Short mmCIF file of C-alpha atoms in Angstrom, two decimals:
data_model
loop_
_atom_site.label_atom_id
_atom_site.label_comp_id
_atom_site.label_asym_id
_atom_site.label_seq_id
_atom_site.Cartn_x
_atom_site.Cartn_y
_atom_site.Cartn_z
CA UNK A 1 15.76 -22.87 7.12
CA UNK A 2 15.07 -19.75 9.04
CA UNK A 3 14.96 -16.20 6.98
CA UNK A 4 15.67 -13.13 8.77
CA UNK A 5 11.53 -11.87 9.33
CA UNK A 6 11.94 -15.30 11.65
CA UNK A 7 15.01 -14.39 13.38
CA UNK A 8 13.40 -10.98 14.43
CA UNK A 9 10.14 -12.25 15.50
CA UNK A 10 12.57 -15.06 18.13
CA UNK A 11 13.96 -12.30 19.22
CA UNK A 12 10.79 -9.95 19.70
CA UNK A 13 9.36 -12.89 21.69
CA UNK A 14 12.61 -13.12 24.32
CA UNK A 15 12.58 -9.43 24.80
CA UNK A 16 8.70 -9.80 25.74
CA UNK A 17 9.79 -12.51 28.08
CA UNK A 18 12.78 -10.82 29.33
CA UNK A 19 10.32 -7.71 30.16
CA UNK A 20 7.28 -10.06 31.45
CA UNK A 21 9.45 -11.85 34.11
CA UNK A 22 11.19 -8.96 35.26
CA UNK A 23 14.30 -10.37 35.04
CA UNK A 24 17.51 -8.05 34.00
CA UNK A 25 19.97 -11.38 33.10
CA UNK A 26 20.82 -10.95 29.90
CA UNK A 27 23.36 -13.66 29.54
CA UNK A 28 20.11 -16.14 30.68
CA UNK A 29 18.22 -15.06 28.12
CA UNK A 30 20.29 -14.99 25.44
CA UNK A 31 20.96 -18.05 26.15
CA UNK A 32 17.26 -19.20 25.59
CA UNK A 33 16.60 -17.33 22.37
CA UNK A 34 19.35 -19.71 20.94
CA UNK A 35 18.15 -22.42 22.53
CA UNK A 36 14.56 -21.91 21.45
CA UNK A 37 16.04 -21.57 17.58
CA UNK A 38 18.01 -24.42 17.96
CA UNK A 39 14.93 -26.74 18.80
CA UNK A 40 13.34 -25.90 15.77
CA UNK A 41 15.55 -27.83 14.60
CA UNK A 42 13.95 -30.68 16.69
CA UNK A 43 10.51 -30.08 15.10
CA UNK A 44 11.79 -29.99 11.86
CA UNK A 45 12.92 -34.31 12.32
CA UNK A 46 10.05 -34.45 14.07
CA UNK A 47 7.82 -33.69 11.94
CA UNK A 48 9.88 -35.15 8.79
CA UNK A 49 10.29 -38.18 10.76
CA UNK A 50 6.08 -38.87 11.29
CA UNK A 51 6.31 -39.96 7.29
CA UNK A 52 8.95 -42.75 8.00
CA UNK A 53 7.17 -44.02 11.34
CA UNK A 54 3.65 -44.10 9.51
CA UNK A 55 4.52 -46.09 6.70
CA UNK A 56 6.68 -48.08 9.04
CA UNK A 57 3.81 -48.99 11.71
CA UNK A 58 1.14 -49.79 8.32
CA UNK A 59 4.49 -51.68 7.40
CA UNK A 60 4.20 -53.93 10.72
CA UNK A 61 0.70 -54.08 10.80
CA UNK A 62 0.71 -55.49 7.37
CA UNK A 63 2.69 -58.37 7.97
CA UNK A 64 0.83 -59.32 11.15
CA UNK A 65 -2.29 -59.82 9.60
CA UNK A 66 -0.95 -61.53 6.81
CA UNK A 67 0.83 -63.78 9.56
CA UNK A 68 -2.52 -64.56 11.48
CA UNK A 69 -3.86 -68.10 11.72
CA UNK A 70 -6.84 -67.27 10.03
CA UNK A 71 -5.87 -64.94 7.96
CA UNK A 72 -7.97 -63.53 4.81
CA UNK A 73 -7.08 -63.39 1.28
CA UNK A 74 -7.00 -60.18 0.72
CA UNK A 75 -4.94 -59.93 4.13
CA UNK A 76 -2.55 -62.46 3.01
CA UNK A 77 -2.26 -59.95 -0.25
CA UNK A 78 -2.81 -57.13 0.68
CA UNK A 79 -2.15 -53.98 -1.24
CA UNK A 80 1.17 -52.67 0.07
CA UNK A 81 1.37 -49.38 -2.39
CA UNK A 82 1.10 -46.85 0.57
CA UNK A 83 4.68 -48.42 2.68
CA UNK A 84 6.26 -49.12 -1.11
CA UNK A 85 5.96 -45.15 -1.82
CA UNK A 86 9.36 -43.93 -3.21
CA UNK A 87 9.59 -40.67 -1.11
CA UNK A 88 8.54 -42.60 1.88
CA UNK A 89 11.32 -45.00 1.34
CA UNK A 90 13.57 -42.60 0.29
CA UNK A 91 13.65 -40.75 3.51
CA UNK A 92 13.64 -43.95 5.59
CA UNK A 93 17.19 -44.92 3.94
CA UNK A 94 18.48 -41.22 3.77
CA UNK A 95 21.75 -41.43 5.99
CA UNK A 96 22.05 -37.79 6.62
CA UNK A 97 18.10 -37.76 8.28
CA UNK A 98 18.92 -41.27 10.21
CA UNK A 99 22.02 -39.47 11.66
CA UNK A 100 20.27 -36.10 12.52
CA UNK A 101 17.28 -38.07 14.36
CA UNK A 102 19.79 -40.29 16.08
CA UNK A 103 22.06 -37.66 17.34
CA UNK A 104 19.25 -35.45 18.38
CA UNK A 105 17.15 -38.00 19.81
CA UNK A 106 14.33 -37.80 18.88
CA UNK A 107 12.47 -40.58 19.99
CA UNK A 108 8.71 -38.53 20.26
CA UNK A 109 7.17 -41.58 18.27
CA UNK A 110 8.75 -44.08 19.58
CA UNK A 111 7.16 -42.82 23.21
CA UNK A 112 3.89 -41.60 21.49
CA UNK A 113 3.03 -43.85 18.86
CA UNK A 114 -0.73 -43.64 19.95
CA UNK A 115 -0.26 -40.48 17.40
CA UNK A 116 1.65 -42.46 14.94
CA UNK A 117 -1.56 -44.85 14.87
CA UNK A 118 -3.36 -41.64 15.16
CA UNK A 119 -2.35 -39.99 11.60
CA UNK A 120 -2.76 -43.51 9.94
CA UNK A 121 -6.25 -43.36 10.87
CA UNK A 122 -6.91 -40.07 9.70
CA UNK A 123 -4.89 -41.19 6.31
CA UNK A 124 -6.89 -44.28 5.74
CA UNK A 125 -10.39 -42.61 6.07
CA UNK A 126 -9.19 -39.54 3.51
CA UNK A 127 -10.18 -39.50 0.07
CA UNK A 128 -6.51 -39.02 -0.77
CA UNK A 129 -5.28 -42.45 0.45
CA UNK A 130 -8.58 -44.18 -1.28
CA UNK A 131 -7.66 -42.79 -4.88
CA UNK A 132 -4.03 -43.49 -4.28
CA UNK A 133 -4.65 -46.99 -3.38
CA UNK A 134 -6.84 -47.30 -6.27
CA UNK A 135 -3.83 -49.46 -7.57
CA UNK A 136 -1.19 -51.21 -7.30
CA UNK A 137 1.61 -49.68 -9.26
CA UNK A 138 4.29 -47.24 -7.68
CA UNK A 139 5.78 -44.42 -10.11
CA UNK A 140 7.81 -42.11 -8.39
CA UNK A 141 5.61 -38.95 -9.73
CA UNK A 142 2.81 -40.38 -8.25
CA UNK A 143 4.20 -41.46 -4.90
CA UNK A 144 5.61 -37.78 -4.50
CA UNK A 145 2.65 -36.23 -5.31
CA UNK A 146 1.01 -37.95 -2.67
CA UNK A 147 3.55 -37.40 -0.24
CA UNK A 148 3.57 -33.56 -0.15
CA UNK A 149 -0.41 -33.56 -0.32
CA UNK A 150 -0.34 -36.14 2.76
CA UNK A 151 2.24 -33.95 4.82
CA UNK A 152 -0.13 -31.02 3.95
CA UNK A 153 -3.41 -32.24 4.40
CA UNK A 154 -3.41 -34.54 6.89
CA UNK A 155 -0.24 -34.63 9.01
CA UNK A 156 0.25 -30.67 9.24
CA UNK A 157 -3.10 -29.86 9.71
CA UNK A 158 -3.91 -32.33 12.37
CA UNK A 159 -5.11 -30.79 15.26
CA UNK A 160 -4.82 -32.97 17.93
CA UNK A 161 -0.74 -33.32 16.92
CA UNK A 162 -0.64 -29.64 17.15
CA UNK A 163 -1.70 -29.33 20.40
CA UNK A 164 0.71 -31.94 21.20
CA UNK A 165 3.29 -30.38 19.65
CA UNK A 166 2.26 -27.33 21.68
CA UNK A 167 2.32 -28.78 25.30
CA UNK A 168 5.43 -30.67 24.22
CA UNK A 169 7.10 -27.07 24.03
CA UNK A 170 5.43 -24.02 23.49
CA UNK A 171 8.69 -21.95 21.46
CA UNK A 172 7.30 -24.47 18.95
CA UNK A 173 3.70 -22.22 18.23
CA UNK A 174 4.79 -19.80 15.69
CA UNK A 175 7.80 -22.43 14.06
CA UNK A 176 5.79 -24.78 12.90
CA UNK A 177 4.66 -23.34 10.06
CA UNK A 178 7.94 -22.31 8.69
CA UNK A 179 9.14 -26.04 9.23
CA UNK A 180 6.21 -27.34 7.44
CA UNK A 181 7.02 -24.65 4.93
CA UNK A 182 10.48 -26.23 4.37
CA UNK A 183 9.90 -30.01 4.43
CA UNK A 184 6.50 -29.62 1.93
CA UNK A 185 9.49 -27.14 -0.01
CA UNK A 186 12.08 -30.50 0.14
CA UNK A 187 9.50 -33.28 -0.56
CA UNK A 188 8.59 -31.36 -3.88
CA UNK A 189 12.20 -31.33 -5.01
CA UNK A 190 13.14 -34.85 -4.70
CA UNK A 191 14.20 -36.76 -7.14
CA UNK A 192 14.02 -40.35 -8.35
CA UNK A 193 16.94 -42.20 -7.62
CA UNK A 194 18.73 -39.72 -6.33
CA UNK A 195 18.48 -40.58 -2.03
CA UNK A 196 21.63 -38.91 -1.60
CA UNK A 197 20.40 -35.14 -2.74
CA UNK A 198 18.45 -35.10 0.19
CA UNK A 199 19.90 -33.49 3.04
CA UNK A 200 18.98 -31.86 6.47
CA UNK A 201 19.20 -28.18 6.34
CA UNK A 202 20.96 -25.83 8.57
CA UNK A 203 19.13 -23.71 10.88
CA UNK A 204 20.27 -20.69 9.58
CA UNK A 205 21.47 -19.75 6.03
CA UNK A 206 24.79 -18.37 6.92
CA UNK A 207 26.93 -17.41 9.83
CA UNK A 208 25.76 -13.47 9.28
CA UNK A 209 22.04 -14.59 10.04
CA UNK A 210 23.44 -16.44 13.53
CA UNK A 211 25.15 -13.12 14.47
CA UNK A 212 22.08 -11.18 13.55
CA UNK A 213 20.15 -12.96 15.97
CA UNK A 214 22.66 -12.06 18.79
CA UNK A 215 23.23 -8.92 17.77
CA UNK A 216 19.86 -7.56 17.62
CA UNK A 217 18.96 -9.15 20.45
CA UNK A 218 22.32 -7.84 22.78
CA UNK A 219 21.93 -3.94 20.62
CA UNK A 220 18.05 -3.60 21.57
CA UNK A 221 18.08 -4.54 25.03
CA UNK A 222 21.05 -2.83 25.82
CA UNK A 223 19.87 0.35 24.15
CA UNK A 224 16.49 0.22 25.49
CA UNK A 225 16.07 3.50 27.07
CA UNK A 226 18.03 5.44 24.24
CA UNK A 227 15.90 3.71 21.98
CA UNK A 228 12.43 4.44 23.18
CA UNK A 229 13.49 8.20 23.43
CA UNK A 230 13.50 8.22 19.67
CA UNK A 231 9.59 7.98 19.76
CA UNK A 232 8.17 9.09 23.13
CA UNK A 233 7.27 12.82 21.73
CA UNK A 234 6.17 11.80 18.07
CA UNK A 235 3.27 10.04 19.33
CA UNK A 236 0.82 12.57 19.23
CA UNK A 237 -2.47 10.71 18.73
CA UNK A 238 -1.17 8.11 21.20
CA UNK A 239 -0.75 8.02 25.33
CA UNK A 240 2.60 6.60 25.25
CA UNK A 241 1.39 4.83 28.35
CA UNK A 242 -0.77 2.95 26.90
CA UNK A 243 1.08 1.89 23.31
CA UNK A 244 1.17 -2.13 23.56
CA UNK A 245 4.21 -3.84 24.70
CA UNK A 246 4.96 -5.85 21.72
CA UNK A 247 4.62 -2.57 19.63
CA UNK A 248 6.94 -0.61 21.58
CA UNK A 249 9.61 -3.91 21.67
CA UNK A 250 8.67 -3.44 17.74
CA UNK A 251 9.70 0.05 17.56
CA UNK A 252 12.93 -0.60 19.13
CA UNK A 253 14.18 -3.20 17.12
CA UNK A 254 13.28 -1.18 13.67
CA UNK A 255 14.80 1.64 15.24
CA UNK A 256 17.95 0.01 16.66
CA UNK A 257 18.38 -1.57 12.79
CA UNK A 258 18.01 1.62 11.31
CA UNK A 259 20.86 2.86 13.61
CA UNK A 260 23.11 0.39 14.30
CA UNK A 261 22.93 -1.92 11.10
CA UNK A 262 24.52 -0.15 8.27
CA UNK A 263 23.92 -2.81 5.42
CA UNK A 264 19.84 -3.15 6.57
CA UNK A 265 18.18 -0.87 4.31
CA UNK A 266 15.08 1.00 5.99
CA UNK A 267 12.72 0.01 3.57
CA UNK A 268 13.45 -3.47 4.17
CA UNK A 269 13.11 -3.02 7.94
CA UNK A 270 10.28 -0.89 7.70
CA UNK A 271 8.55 -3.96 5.77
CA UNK A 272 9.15 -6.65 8.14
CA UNK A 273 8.21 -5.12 11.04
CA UNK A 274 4.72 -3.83 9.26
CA UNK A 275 4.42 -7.61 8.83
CA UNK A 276 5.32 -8.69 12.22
CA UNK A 277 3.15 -6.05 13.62
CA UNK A 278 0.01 -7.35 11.48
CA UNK A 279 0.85 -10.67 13.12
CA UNK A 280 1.74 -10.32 16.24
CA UNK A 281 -0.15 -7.01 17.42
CA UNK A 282 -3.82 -5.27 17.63
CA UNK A 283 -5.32 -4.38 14.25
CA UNK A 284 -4.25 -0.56 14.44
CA UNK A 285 -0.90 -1.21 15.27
CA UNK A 286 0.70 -1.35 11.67
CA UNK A 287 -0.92 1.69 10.55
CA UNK A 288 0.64 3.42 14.11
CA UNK A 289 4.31 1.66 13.57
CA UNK A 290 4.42 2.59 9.72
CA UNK A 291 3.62 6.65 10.92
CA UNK A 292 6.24 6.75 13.97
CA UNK A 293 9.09 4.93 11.62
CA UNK A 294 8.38 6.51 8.55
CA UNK A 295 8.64 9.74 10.29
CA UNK A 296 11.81 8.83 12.16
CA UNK A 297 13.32 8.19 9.15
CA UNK A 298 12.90 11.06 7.35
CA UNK A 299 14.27 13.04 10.36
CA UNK A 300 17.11 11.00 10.81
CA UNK A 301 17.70 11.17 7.23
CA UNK A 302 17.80 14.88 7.45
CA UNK A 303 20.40 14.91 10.81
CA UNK A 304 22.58 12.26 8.80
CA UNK A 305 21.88 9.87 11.18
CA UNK A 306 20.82 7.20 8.83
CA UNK A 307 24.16 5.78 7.48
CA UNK A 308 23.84 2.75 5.26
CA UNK A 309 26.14 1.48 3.05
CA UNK A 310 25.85 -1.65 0.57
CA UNK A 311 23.50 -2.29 -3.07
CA UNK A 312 20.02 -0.61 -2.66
CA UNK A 313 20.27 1.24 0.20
CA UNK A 314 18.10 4.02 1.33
#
């Protein structure tokens, strides 16, 4: 689920923690930066989840006003296309999402349903749900097209559920979009009839990313001082003093790659940090990080300090 431009910006943010509360523990906070990628995890079956318990409250609500004493025609047949849908279904009876939600508890909507009943407001008053409900027929095409455009439009950019999700836990902010990324990703490549090629991903794609995480986490904080000698005199335009905190953290962690991870090409780092910085920084700061690394590298290319080994390498 999580690519590597991810991994670095989890770590950027515990290093700015570790720094903001003073603290020197870095067993403690270690500790956290897994914990805080493990819980996307959470939000991942969290979010997923909201499709199963909104079709499964319209589901209820169906067959209590169909129930009532005085209930209408069009009650007693109603139209029940929208908790019929194939990829809603599908996910409700998928065995490896029922397991995941069970074992991690998540039980968010079960607690908060008043967002559960929420969303299904916001659904029924979109133009989306009144063309889909133009009929009565379910085709899988149909249903799935719907699905992704419902996660997209109205579930993920709900703002009241994002500042839920917010106060719920705030390591959540910048993960949310890559989870949304990955379900709206999934719900596109169902297929019919085929429940069991759904599965829950893993958090990261291999064991090398989980030992990235640690590693450049453990090599940057423990080289801090080493590190930041690399660009205190090549900022000549710039009162070292006053460079931001998160672009200094940034310039560590590029450098400490381009020192101490052989099969990371420079380029590549040079690239995701750029991005990070754009993010995550004042509007000057890329154009200051791409001028101190670019530099560094040419000089440590010319004191063969850059070693790196592997395809593509610079």
């Amino acid at each position: 689920m999580l690519n590597r431009r991810h991994i670095r910006v989890k770590v950027m943010q515990s290093i700015y923690a570790m720094h903001q509360s003073g603290s020197d523990n870095l067993e403690k906070q270690e500790k956290f930066l897994l914990y805080s990628i493990d819980n996307i995890l959470d939000l991942y079956l969290l979010m997923l989840s909201s499709l199963i318990e909104i079709a499964k409250k319209e589901s209820h609500f169906l067959d209590k006003s169909s129930q009532k004493h005085l209930a209408t025609a069009e009650e007693k047949n109603a139209n029940k296309k929208f908790v019929n849908n194939a990829i809603f279904r599908m996910l409700s009876e998928n065995q490896s999402l029922l397991k995941a939600i069970e074992d991690r508890k998540i039980t968010n909507w079960t607690l908060n349903d008043d967002y559960i009943l929420l969303l299904l407001a916001d659904i029924k008053k979109s133009d989306l749900y009144a063309n889909y409900m133009k009929n009565r027929v379910n085709t899988f095409e149909e249903d799935q097209e719907f699905a992704v455009s419902l996660f997209m439009e109205v579930i993920a950019a709900n703002e009241k559920l994002y500042d839920y999700l917010e106060d719920y836990k705030l390591t959540w902010v910048d993960d949310i979009p890559v989870v949304n990324t990955q379900i709206i990703k999934q719900l596109r490549a169902l297929k019919p009839n085929a429940i069991d090629s759904f599965s829950v991903p893993k958090i990261y794609k291999d064991s090398e990313d989980a030992q990235f995480a640690i590693d450049l986490f453990r090599k940057t904080i423990l080289n801090e001082t080493e590190l930041a000698k690399e660009y205190i005199n090549k900022t000549p335009n710039w009162d070292t003093e006053r460079i931001a905190e998160i672009d200094t953290i940034i310039l560590k962690m590029a450098i400490c790659e381009f020192l101490k991870f052989p099969s990371i090409p420079a380029k590549v780092t040079i690239n995701e940090y750029l991005e990070i910085a754009k993010e995550y920084s004042t509007p000057k700061s890329s154009i200051f990080i791409n001028g101190i690394l670019d530099n560094l590298v040419k000089e440590f290319q010319s004191t063969n300090r850059l070693t790196k080994t592997g395809r593509g390498l610079m």
